[in-house]
Amino acid sequence: MAVKKREPWKALDPYRGKEFTTEWPTFPQLIKINVERFGNNPCFTDFEGENGAKQTLTYNQAYEKIQNVAKWLIENGIQKGDHVAVTGKNSPEWAIAYLATMVASATVIPIDYALKENETQNLINASEPKIIFVDEEKFDSIKKNNPNAKIVSLSPKKDENHLYNLKASADVAFNEPVTPDDNAVILFTSGTTGVPKGVMLTHQNLISDAYIAQTQLLILPTDTFYALLPIHHAYTMQAAFICPLTVGAEIVFGKSMSVSRLMKELNEGHITLMLGVPLLYNKLISGIRKGIKEKGAIVSGVMSFLMGLSYIIKKLTGINPGKVFFKPVLKQANISTLRVAICGGGPLASSVFKTYNAMGINFIQGYGLTETSPIIALNPLEKFKIESVGRSFEPYAQIKILNPDGDGIGEIAAKGPMVMKGYYKMPEETAKMFTEDGWFKTGDLGKIDREYYVTLCGRAKNMIVTSGGKNVYPEEIEDAFQLCDDIQQIVVQGYTTKEDETSEEIEALIYPSDSAYEALGQKREEDFNSAQINQRIQNEVSKVNKTLQPYARITRITILENPLEMTTTKKIKRNYKK
């Protein structure tokens, strides 16, 4: 039986038949509706004013700039369906360029600003944008490498080319309007060689996902979202940019994860909704736990008791007393105004999930992929399951398990209006991702219960098969180390021995934390793999091993001298060698 949910799209009913006639509006239509509904609400905020001062554009002010840039784009040759690239740090200018491109009936190509010059150029070559919006650090190099494209600065440091200075010289007629099935964005993978894979997401894909996700998370016009993770990524783009736009909420753009800047923006921005990845939330909670421990055993014991009591009360009654119990702690961490924290980009350890909820922060996890716009499951605040990455959006979208084993584990497949149109100029690659009856194959392994809650096990390609024929999911083992202060990075993989090359045992590649060396009075650069550090890490591994099934226990550890490469959303790239 389908679970009854909110229907947030009902707010659009007064505009149906007037501003739009399709099931879902396009971005240009949504922007126009927003201005009528929320014109004086704060829209885009950053801390780039004089001496780091806060500066804000209302929805009316943002709309004026969007219109100016859209008309300039059209006057400078942009036609319906043309590509316009945007690459830069999170900022109101980035958002204006993104939305203005759509108002001009063109397609946005968001490019990861952290890519190397050759990687960026590879994506530009693949997407062939006519105009490129870029921040000041890469302005000159992109201009030099792309003489046939117009280059516009997202930063006022290039005053003569700054986005806010763009205006059409005369009254410009808008291009033919886009339809919900037209491409809104193409999100490319960061391929350094060959042809990168571009995920084509339509206006319907992105806007339907924004509204359907709200069936399981109530967001309000009074909310303030914190867009800290790179906005080119589908997760941030949807959860901290598009979703808040649908309700007239404020978006604060963060440009750096430096602790001082993060604390300032959390405090002065009065953030109520924040999204992050496990690494970010682990760092925050580790700092809080460290502060509590420093107050002594008695205080630490009392706080631990209150956390347990708070969590039980919330689970039994739905009321969370943690905000009262831990007000001074939350205030010191600059998260006292936080109403909801959302985690994506990978499973979070249950202990971290539980700690945030116990301290008064409604903490939820979501699940999805770029190809699904990206959210296809979300844990509802009212009825979350700590072991789950979220509940599917039945009946508006569906998830099922393909070829489940005896434990119900198989490949997760999805169907719904948020599933991509396909890969850009790759029909064969697109076809491989769908079943014959139209289900999108995620490549993730998991299971789903009777209430549609999804439990994620890991990526199919990462699965390890042991000598006993047991399937081991590396991500589940890695999650058990998320609150281990001695380990900064861990990757679990299979390895074979000369005696038996047909089955795998479990190895952990570990990059110890600075604090592990400091506790031993050692320096990493002098002896990264000393006997003492090896033993200290082995002790941590042994503790976790005791909680695992015998076949899933780590039998070999390798201490790493250098950290593993990470993506801009702080996930470790699994490009190591077995």
Coordinates of C-alpha atoms in Angstrom, one line a residue:
M1 CA 0.0 0.0 0.0
A2 CA 1.4 3.4 -1.0
V3 CA 2.3 5.7 1.9
K4 CA 0.3 9.0 2.0
K5 CA 2.7 12.0 1.5
R6 CA 2.6 15.7 1.3
E7 CA 1.9 17.2 -2.1
P8 CA 4.1 20.3 -2.3
W9 CA 3.3 20.9 -6.0
K10 CA -0.2 21.9 -5.0
A11 CA 1.3 25.4 -4.4
L12 CA 1.6 25.7 -8.2
D13 CA -2.1 25.1 -8.8
P14 CA -3.0 28.8 -9.0
Y15 CA -0.5 29.1 -11.9
R16 CA -1.5 26.1 -13.9
G17 CA -3.1 27.0 -17.2
K18 CA -1.7 30.6 -16.8
E19 CA 2.1 30.4 -16.5
F20 CA 2.4 26.7 -17.6
T21 CA 0.1 24.0 -19.0
T22 CA 2.3 20.9 -18.5
E23 CA 2.6 18.7 -15.5
W24 CA 5.8 20.4 -14.3
P25 CA 6.9 24.0 -15.1
T26 CA 10.2 24.7 -16.8
F27 CA 12.9 26.8 -15.0
P28 CA 12.0 30.1 -16.7
Q29 CA 8.3 29.5 -15.7
L30 CA 9.3 28.6 -12.1
I31 CA 11.5 31.7 -11.8
K32 CA 8.6 34.0 -12.9
I33 CA 6.2 32.3 -10.5
N34 CA 8.8 32.7 -7.7
V35 CA 9.1 36.4 -8.2
E36 CA 5.3 36.8 -7.9
R37 CA 5.2 34.6 -4.8
F38 CA 8.4 35.6 -3.0
G39 CA 9.7 38.7 -4.6
N40 CA 10.9 40.5 -1.4
N41 CA 12.3 37.3 0.2
P42 CA 16.1 37.1 0.5
C43 CA 17.3 34.8 -2.3
F44 CA 21.1 34.7 -2.8
T45 CA 23.6 35.5 0.0
D46 CA 27.3 35.4 0.3
F47 CA 30.0 36.9 2.5
E48 CA 32.0 38.6 -0.2
G49 CA 31.2 42.2 0.8
E50 CA 33.8 44.6 2.3
N51 CA 35.8 42.9 5.0
G52 CA 33.7 39.7 4.6
A53 CA 30.4 41.5 5.1
K54 CA 27.2 39.7 4.3
Q55 CA 25.4 40.8 1.1
T56 CA 22.0 39.6 -0.2
L57 CA 19.9 39.7 -3.3
T58 CA 16.1 39.4 -3.0
Y59 CA 14.2 37.3 -5.5
N60 CA 13.2 40.5 -7.3
Q61 CA 16.8 41.7 -7.5
A62 CA 18.0 38.3 -8.6
Y63 CA 15.3 38.2 -11.3
E64 CA 16.4 41.5 -12.7
K65 CA 19.9 40.3 -13.1
I66 CA 18.8 37.0 -14.6
Q67 CA 16.8 38.9 -17.2
N68 CA 19.7 41.2 -18.0
V69 CA 22.1 38.3 -18.5
A70 CA 19.6 36.3 -20.5
K71 CA 19.0 39.1 -22.9
W72 CA 22.8 39.7 -23.3
L73 CA 23.2 36.0 -24.1
I74 CA 20.6 36.1 -26.8
E75 CA 22.0 39.3 -28.3
N76 CA 25.4 37.6 -28.4
G77 CA 24.2 34.7 -30.5
I78 CA 22.7 32.2 -28.0
Q79 CA 19.8 30.3 -29.6
K80 CA 17.5 27.7 -28.1
G81 CA 19.4 24.5 -27.2
D82 CA 22.9 26.1 -27.4
H83 CA 25.4 25.2 -24.6
V84 CA 26.7 27.7 -22.1
A85 CA 29.4 26.6 -19.6
V86 CA 29.6 27.7 -16.0
T87 CA 32.7 27.0 -13.9
G88 CA 33.6 28.7 -10.6
K89 CA 33.3 28.8 -6.9
N90 CA 29.8 28.8 -5.3
S91 CA 28.4 32.3 -5.6
P92 CA 25.3 34.3 -6.5
E93 CA 26.9 35.0 -9.8
W94 CA 27.2 31.3 -10.5
A95 CA 23.5 31.0 -9.8
I96 CA 22.5 34.0 -11.9
A97 CA 24.5 32.6 -14.9
Y98 CA 22.9 29.2 -14.5
L99 CA 19.3 30.5 -14.4
A100 CA 19.9 33.2 -17.1
T101 CA 21.1 30.5 -19.5
M102 CA 17.8 28.6 -19.1
V103 CA 15.8 31.8 -19.5
A104 CA 17.6 32.2 -22.8
S105 CA 16.4 28.7 -23.7
A106 CA 19.9 27.3 -23.7
T107 CA 21.5 24.3 -21.8
V108 CA 23.8 24.8 -18.9
I109 CA 27.1 22.9 -18.7
P110 CA 28.3 23.1 -15.1
I111 CA 32.0 22.3 -14.8
D112 CA 33.9 21.3 -11.7
Y113 CA 36.1 24.3 -10.8
A114 CA 38.7 22.1 -9.1
L115 CA 39.6 20.3 -12.3
K116 CA 43.0 20.7 -13.8
E117 CA 43.4 22.8 -17.0
N118 CA 43.6 19.9 -19.4
E119 CA 40.5 18.2 -17.7
T120 CA 38.5 21.4 -17.9
Q121 CA 39.4 21.8 -21.6
N122 CA 38.5 18.2 -22.3
L123 CA 34.9 18.9 -21.0
I124 CA 34.7 22.2 -22.9
N125 CA 35.8 20.4 -26.1
A126 CA 33.2 17.7 -25.5
S127 CA 30.3 20.1 -24.7
E128 CA 31.2 22.9 -27.2
P129 CA 29.8 25.9 -25.3
K130 CA 29.4 29.2 -27.2
I131 CA 29.8 31.2 -24.0
I132 CA 31.8 30.4 -20.8
F133 CA 31.2 31.9 -17.4
V134 CA 34.3 31.5 -15.2
D135 CA 35.9 32.8 -12.0
E136 CA 38.9 35.1 -12.0
E137 CA 41.6 32.4 -11.3
K138 CA 41.0 30.6 -14.5
F139 CA 39.7 33.4 -16.6
D140 CA 42.9 34.1 -18.6
S141 CA 43.7 30.4 -19.2
I142 CA 40.2 29.6 -20.4
K143 CA 40.2 32.7 -22.6
K144 CA 43.5 31.7 -24.1
N145 CA 42.4 28.1 -24.8
N146 CA 39.1 29.0 -26.3
P147 CA 39.5 31.8 -28.8
N148 CA 36.2 31.1 -30.5
A149 CA 34.0 31.3 -27.3
K150 CA 33.0 34.5 -25.4
I151 CA 34.4 34.4 -21.9
V152 CA 32.6 36.2 -19.0
S153 CA 33.9 36.7 -15.5
L154 CA 31.9 35.5 -12.5
S155 CA 34.1 37.7 -10.3
P156 CA 34.0 41.5 -9.8
K157 CA 37.8 41.3 -9.8
K158 CA 37.5 41.3 -13.6
D159 CA 35.3 44.4 -13.6
E160 CA 35.1 45.0 -17.3
N161 CA 33.8 41.5 -17.9
H162 CA 31.8 40.9 -14.8
L163 CA 28.5 39.2 -15.1
Y164 CA 26.6 41.9 -13.3
N165 CA 27.8 44.4 -15.9
L166 CA 26.1 42.5 -18.8
K167 CA 23.2 44.3 -20.5
A168 CA 21.8 44.0 -24.0
S169 CA 22.3 47.1 -26.1
A170 CA 18.7 47.1 -27.3
D171 CA 15.4 45.5 -26.5
V172 CA 15.9 41.8 -27.3
A173 CA 13.2 39.2 -28.1
F174 CA 13.4 36.0 -26.2
N175 CA 14.1 32.7 -27.9
E176 CA 11.4 30.1 -28.4
P177 CA 10.5 28.8 -24.9
V178 CA 11.9 25.5 -23.7
T179 CA 9.6 22.6 -22.9
P180 CA 9.9 20.3 -19.8
D181 CA 11.5 17.6 -22.0
D182 CA 14.3 19.9 -23.2
N183 CA 17.8 19.6 -21.6
A184 CA 18.3 21.9 -18.7
V185 CA 21.8 20.8 -17.8
I186 CA 24.4 18.3 -19.0
L187 CA 26.6 17.1 -16.1
F188 CA 29.9 15.7 -17.4
T189 CA 32.2 13.3 -15.7
S190 CA 35.7 14.5 -15.2
G191 CA 37.4 12.3 -17.8
T192 CA 41.0 13.2 -18.4
T193 CA 41.2 11.2 -21.6
G194 CA 38.8 10.0 -24.2
V195 CA 35.2 11.3 -24.5
P196 CA 33.7 12.2 -21.1
K197 CA 30.2 11.0 -20.2
G198 CA 27.5 13.7 -20.1
V199 CA 24.3 13.1 -18.1
M200 CA 21.4 15.0 -19.8
L201 CA 18.9 16.2 -17.3
T202 CA 15.7 17.9 -18.5
H203 CA 13.7 20.7 -16.9
Q204 CA 11.2 18.0 -15.8
N205 CA 13.9 15.8 -14.4
L206 CA 15.2 18.5 -12.0
I207 CA 12.0 20.3 -11.1
S208 CA 10.0 17.1 -10.5
D209 CA 12.7 15.8 -8.3
A210 CA 12.8 19.0 -6.3
Y211 CA 9.1 18.8 -5.5
I212 CA 8.8 15.1 -5.1
A213 CA 11.7 15.1 -2.6
Q214 CA 9.6 17.5 -0.5
T215 CA 7.0 14.8 0.1
Q216 CA 9.5 13.5 2.7
L217 CA 11.0 16.8 3.9
L218 CA 9.1 19.9 4.7
I219 CA 11.0 23.0 3.7
L220 CA 9.7 26.6 4.3
P221 CA 10.1 30.1 2.8
T222 CA 11.7 31.1 6.1
D223 CA 14.5 28.5 5.8
T224 CA 18.1 29.4 5.0
F225 CA 20.1 26.8 3.1
Y226 CA 23.8 26.5 3.2
A227 CA 25.4 25.7 -0.2
L228 CA 28.9 24.7 0.9
L229 CA 29.7 21.7 -1.2
P230 CA 30.6 22.5 -4.9
I231 CA 27.4 23.6 -6.6
H232 CA 28.3 22.0 -10.0
H233 CA 27.6 18.6 -8.4
A234 CA 24.1 17.2 -8.8
Y235 CA 23.7 16.7 -5.0
T236 CA 24.3 20.3 -4.1
M237 CA 22.6 21.7 -7.2
Q238 CA 19.4 20.0 -6.3
A239 CA 19.3 19.9 -2.5
A240 CA 20.8 23.4 -1.7
F241 CA 19.9 25.3 -4.8
I242 CA 16.9 24.1 -6.8
C243 CA 14.8 22.8 -3.8
P244 CA 15.1 26.1 -1.9
L245 CA 14.2 28.0 -5.0
T246 CA 10.9 26.2 -5.2
V247 CA 9.7 27.5 -1.9
G248 CA 11.3 31.0 -1.9
A249 CA 14.0 30.1 0.7
E250 CA 17.3 31.9 1.1
I251 CA 20.5 30.3 -0.2
V252 CA 23.9 31.2 1.5
F253 CA 26.8 30.3 -0.8
G254 CA 29.9 29.0 1.0
K255 CA 33.2 29.1 -1.0
S256 CA 35.6 27.3 1.4
M257 CA 35.6 24.5 4.0
S258 CA 38.2 26.3 6.2
V259 CA 37.1 26.1 9.8
S260 CA 37.1 29.8 10.5
R261 CA 35.1 30.7 7.4
L262 CA 32.7 27.8 8.0
M263 CA 32.0 28.9 11.5
K264 CA 31.5 32.5 10.5
E265 CA 29.0 31.6 7.7
L266 CA 27.1 29.2 9.9
N267 CA 26.8 31.8 12.7
E268 CA 26.1 35.0 10.7
G269 CA 24.1 33.2 8.0
H270 CA 21.6 31.8 10.6
I271 CA 21.6 28.5 8.7
T272 CA 18.5 26.3 9.2
L273 CA 19.3 23.6 6.6
M274 CA 22.7 22.3 5.7
L275 CA 23.8 19.5 3.5
G276 CA 27.1 17.8 3.6
V277 CA 29.0 14.5 3.1
P278 CA 30.1 12.1 5.8
L279 CA 33.6 13.6 6.1
L280 CA 32.2 17.1 6.9
Y281 CA 29.7 15.8 9.5
N282 CA 32.3 13.5 11.1
K283 CA 34.7 16.5 11.5
L284 CA 32.0 18.6 13.1
I285 CA 30.9 15.9 15.6
S286 CA 34.6 15.0 16.4
G287 CA 35.2 18.6 17.4
I288 CA 32.1 18.6 19.6
R289 CA 33.1 15.2 21.2
K290 CA 36.6 16.5 21.8
G291 CA 35.3 19.6 23.6
I292 CA 33.0 17.5 25.8
K293 CA 35.8 15.1 26.8
E294 CA 38.0 18.0 27.8
K295 CA 35.5 19.0 30.4
G296 CA 36.2 15.8 32.4
A297 CA 34.8 12.4 33.1
I298 CA 31.8 13.6 35.1
V299 CA 30.6 16.1 32.5
S300 CA 31.3 13.6 29.7
G301 CA 29.2 11.0 31.5
V302 CA 26.3 13.3 32.1
M303 CA 26.3 14.4 28.5
S304 CA 26.4 10.8 27.3
F305 CA 23.4 10.0 29.5
L306 CA 21.4 13.1 28.2
M307 CA 22.2 12.0 24.6
G308 CA 20.8 8.6 25.2
L309 CA 17.7 10.0 26.9
S310 CA 17.1 12.6 24.2
Y311 CA 17.3 10.0 21.4
I312 CA 14.9 7.7 23.2
I313 CA 12.4 10.5 23.7
K314 CA 12.6 11.5 20.0
K315 CA 12.1 8.0 18.8
L316 CA 9.1 7.4 21.1
T317 CA 7.4 10.8 20.9
G318 CA 8.7 12.6 17.8
I319 CA 9.7 15.5 20.1
N320 CA 13.4 16.3 20.2
P321 CA 14.6 17.8 23.5
G322 CA 18.2 17.9 22.4
K323 CA 18.1 21.6 21.4
V324 CA 17.3 22.4 25.1
F325 CA 19.7 19.8 26.6
F326 CA 22.7 20.8 24.5
K327 CA 22.0 24.5 23.7
P328 CA 25.4 25.7 24.9
V329 CA 27.3 23.0 22.9
L330 CA 25.3 23.7 19.7
K331 CA 25.9 27.5 20.1
Q332 CA 29.6 27.0 20.5
A333 CA 29.7 24.9 17.3
N334 CA 27.6 27.6 15.5
I335 CA 24.8 25.2 14.7
S336 CA 22.2 26.2 17.2
T337 CA 19.9 27.6 14.4
L338 CA 20.2 24.4 12.4
R339 CA 16.9 22.7 11.9
V340 CA 17.8 20.0 9.5
A341 CA 21.1 18.5 8.5
I342 CA 21.1 16.3 5.3
C343 CA 23.8 13.8 4.4
G344 CA 24.4 12.4 1.0
G345 CA 27.3 11.3 -1.2
G346 CA 27.7 8.0 0.8
P347 CA 26.3 6.2 3.8
L348 CA 27.0 7.8 7.2
A349 CA 27.9 5.7 10.3
S350 CA 24.8 5.0 12.4
S351 CA 26.6 6.3 15.5
V352 CA 27.0 9.7 13.8
F353 CA 23.4 9.8 12.6
K354 CA 22.3 9.0 16.2
T355 CA 24.5 11.6 17.8
Y356 CA 23.2 14.5 15.8
N357 CA 19.6 13.5 16.4
A358 CA 20.3 13.1 20.1
M359 CA 21.8 16.6 20.2
G360 CA 18.7 18.2 18.8
I361 CA 19.6 18.3 15.1
N362 CA 17.1 16.6 12.8
F363 CA 19.5 14.6 10.8
I364 CA 18.5 12.7 7.7
Q365 CA 20.2 10.8 4.8
G366 CA 19.3 10.7 1.2
Y367 CA 20.3 8.5 -1.8
G368 CA 20.6 9.0 -5.5
L369 CA 22.9 9.4 -8.5
T370 CA 23.6 12.2 -11.0
E371 CA 21.5 10.2 -13.5
T372 CA 18.4 10.5 -11.2
S373 CA 18.6 14.3 -10.7
P374 CA 19.8 13.0 -8.1
I375 CA 17.4 12.2 -5.2
I376 CA 15.4 8.9 -5.3
A377 CA 15.2 8.2 -1.6
L378 CA 15.0 10.3 1.5
N379 CA 14.6 9.5 5.2
P380 CA 11.5 11.4 6.4
L381 CA 12.0 13.4 9.6
E382 CA 8.8 12.1 11.1
K383 CA 9.8 8.4 10.7
F384 CA 13.4 7.8 9.9
K385 CA 15.3 4.5 10.1
I386 CA 18.8 4.9 11.2
E387 CA 20.2 2.1 9.1
S388 CA 18.5 3.3 5.9
V389 CA 19.7 5.9 3.3
G390 CA 16.0 6.8 2.8
R391 CA 12.5 5.8 1.7
S392 CA 11.7 5.7 -2.0
F393 CA 9.1 8.1 -3.3
E394 CA 6.2 5.7 -3.9
P395 CA 3.9 6.2 -5.7
Y396 CA 5.5 9.2 -7.5
A397 CA 8.7 7.2 -8.3
Q398 CA 9.7 3.7 -7.6
I399 CA 12.7 1.6 -6.6
K400 CA 13.1 -2.1 -6.9
I401 CA 15.9 -4.7 -6.4
L402 CA 17.1 -6.6 -9.5
N403 CA 17.9 -10.3 -9.0
P404 CA 17.9 -10.3 -5.2
D405 CA 19.9 -13.0 -3.3
G406 CA 18.8 -14.9 -0.3
D407 CA 19.2 -11.8 1.9
G408 CA 17.2 -9.6 -0.5
I409 CA 20.4 -7.9 -1.7
G410 CA 20.7 -7.0 -5.4
E411 CA 21.2 -4.1 -7.8
I412 CA 19.0 -1.1 -7.1
A413 CA 16.9 0.1 -10.0
A414 CA 14.8 3.2 -10.3
K415 CA 11.9 4.6 -12.3
G416 CA 10.3 8.0 -12.2
P417 CA 10.2 11.5 -13.8
M418 CA 13.6 12.4 -12.3
V419 CA 15.5 9.7 -14.3
M420 CA 17.8 11.1 -16.9
K421 CA 17.1 11.5 -20.6
G422 CA 20.4 9.7 -21.4
Y423 CA 24.1 10.3 -21.9
Y424 CA 25.0 13.0 -24.4
K425 CA 25.8 11.6 -27.8
M426 CA 26.1 8.1 -26.3
P427 CA 23.0 6.1 -27.2
E428 CA 24.7 2.7 -26.7
E429 CA 26.0 3.7 -23.2
T430 CA 22.5 5.0 -22.4
A431 CA 20.8 1.7 -23.5
K432 CA 23.2 -0.3 -21.2
M433 CA 21.9 1.5 -18.2
F434 CA 18.2 0.5 -18.6
T435 CA 16.4 -2.8 -18.3
E436 CA 14.2 -3.9 -21.2
D437 CA 11.1 -2.6 -19.3
G438 CA 12.6 0.8 -18.6
W439 CA 14.2 0.6 -15.1
F440 CA 17.4 2.6 -14.6
K441 CA 20.2 0.4 -13.2
T442 CA 22.1 2.3 -10.5
G443 CA 25.1 -0.1 -10.2
D444 CA 24.6 0.1 -6.4
L445 CA 23.8 -3.0 -4.3
G446 CA 21.1 -2.8 -1.6
K447 CA 17.8 -4.0 -0.3
I448 CA 14.4 -2.5 0.3
D449 CA 11.9 -3.3 3.1
R450 CA 8.1 -3.4 3.0
E451 CA 7.9 0.3 3.9
Y452 CA 10.1 1.2 0.9
Y453 CA 13.2 2.0 3.0
V454 CA 16.4 1.4 1.2
T455 CA 19.5 0.0 2.8
L456 CA 22.7 0.5 0.8
C457 CA 25.4 -2.1 0.7
G458 CA 27.9 -0.7 -1.8
R459 CA 28.8 -0.5 -5.4
A460 CA 28.5 -3.8 -7.4
K461 CA 31.9 -3.3 -8.9
N462 CA 33.5 -3.0 -5.5
M463 CA 32.0 -6.2 -4.0
I464 CA 34.5 -8.8 -2.6
V465 CA 33.8 -12.5 -2.8
T466 CA 35.5 -14.6 -0.1
S467 CA 36.7 -18.2 -0.2
G468 CA 33.4 -19.3 1.4
G469 CA 31.5 -17.6 -1.4
K470 CA 30.4 -14.8 0.9
N471 CA 29.8 -11.3 -0.5
V472 CA 31.6 -8.5 1.4
Y473 CA 30.8 -4.8 0.8
P474 CA 33.8 -2.6 1.4
E475 CA 31.8 0.5 2.1
E476 CA 30.0 -1.2 5.1
I477 CA 33.4 -2.0 6.7
E478 CA 34.8 1.5 6.0
D479 CA 31.7 3.1 7.6
A480 CA 32.6 1.4 10.9
F481 CA 35.7 3.6 11.1
Q482 CA 34.0 7.0 10.6
L483 CA 34.4 8.1 14.2
C484 CA 37.9 6.7 14.7
D485 CA 40.1 9.7 15.5
D486 CA 43.3 7.9 14.6
I487 CA 42.3 7.2 11.0
Q488 CA 41.9 10.0 8.5
Q489 CA 41.2 7.8 5.4
I490 CA 40.5 4.2 4.9
V491 CA 39.7 2.1 1.8
V492 CA 38.8 -1.5 2.0
Q493 CA 39.6 -3.8 -0.9
G494 CA 40.0 -7.5 -1.7
Y495 CA 43.4 -9.2 -2.3
T496 CA 44.4 -12.7 -3.3
T497 CA 47.2 -14.8 -2.0
K498 CA 49.6 -17.0 -4.0
E499 CA 48.0 -20.0 -2.3
D500 CA 44.5 -19.2 -3.5
E501 CA 44.0 -16.8 -6.3
T502 CA 40.3 -17.7 -6.8
S503 CA 39.0 -16.0 -3.7
E504 CA 39.7 -12.7 -1.9
E505 CA 40.7 -11.7 1.6
I506 CA 40.1 -8.2 3.1
E507 CA 42.8 -5.5 3.1
A508 CA 42.5 -2.0 4.5
L509 CA 44.6 0.9 3.0
I510 CA 44.9 3.4 5.9
Y511 CA 46.1 7.0 6.0
P512 CA 46.5 7.8 9.8
S513 CA 45.4 11.1 11.2
D514 CA 47.8 13.8 12.4
S515 CA 46.4 13.3 15.9
A516 CA 47.6 9.6 15.9
Y517 CA 51.2 10.7 15.3
E518 CA 50.9 13.6 17.8
A519 CA 49.6 11.2 20.5
L520 CA 52.8 9.1 20.0
G521 CA 55.1 12.2 19.9
Q522 CA 56.1 11.3 16.3
K523 CA 56.1 13.2 13.0
R524 CA 54.6 11.7 9.9
E525 CA 57.3 12.8 7.6
E526 CA 60.0 11.1 9.6
D527 CA 58.6 7.7 9.9
F528 CA 55.1 7.3 8.5
N529 CA 55.0 3.5 9.1
S530 CA 56.7 3.2 12.5
A531 CA 56.1 0.1 14.6
Q532 CA 54.2 2.3 17.1
I533 CA 51.8 3.8 14.5
N534 CA 51.3 0.4 13.0
Q535 CA 50.4 -1.1 16.3
R536 CA 48.1 1.8 17.1
I537 CA 46.2 1.4 13.9
Q538 CA 46.2 -2.4 14.3
N539 CA 44.5 -1.9 17.6
E540 CA 41.7 0.2 16.0
V541 CA 41.3 -2.4 13.3
S542 CA 41.1 -5.2 15.8
K543 CA 38.3 -3.4 17.7
V544 CA 36.2 -3.1 14.5
N545 CA 37.0 -6.7 13.5
K546 CA 35.4 -7.9 16.6
T547 CA 32.1 -6.4 15.5
L548 CA 32.3 -8.0 12.0
Q549 CA 31.4 -11.4 10.8
P550 CA 34.5 -13.7 10.6
Y551 CA 34.5 -13.7 6.8
A552 CA 34.4 -9.8 6.6
R553 CA 37.3 -9.2 9.0
I554 CA 40.3 -7.3 7.8
T555 CA 43.4 -9.6 7.5
R556 CA 45.9 -7.1 6.2
I557 CA 46.5 -3.4 6.6
T558 CA 48.7 -1.1 4.6
I559 CA 49.8 2.2 6.1
L560 CA 49.8 4.9 3.4
E561 CA 52.5 7.6 3.3
N562 CA 50.3 10.0 1.3
P563 CA 46.6 10.7 1.4
L564 CA 44.3 9.1 -1.2
E565 CA 42.9 11.4 -3.9
M566 CA 39.4 12.7 -3.2
T567 CA 36.6 14.2 -5.3
T568 CA 35.4 17.7 -4.7
T569 CA 32.5 16.2 -2.7
K570 CA 35.1 14.6 -0.4
K571 CA 34.7 11.0 -1.5
I572 CA 37.8 8.9 -2.0
K573 CA 38.5 8.0 -5.6
R574 CA 38.7 4.3 -5.9
N575 CA 41.5 4.3 -8.4
Y576 CA 44.0 2.3 -6.3
K577 CA 45.5 -1.0 -7.6
K578 CA 44.8 -4.4 -6.1

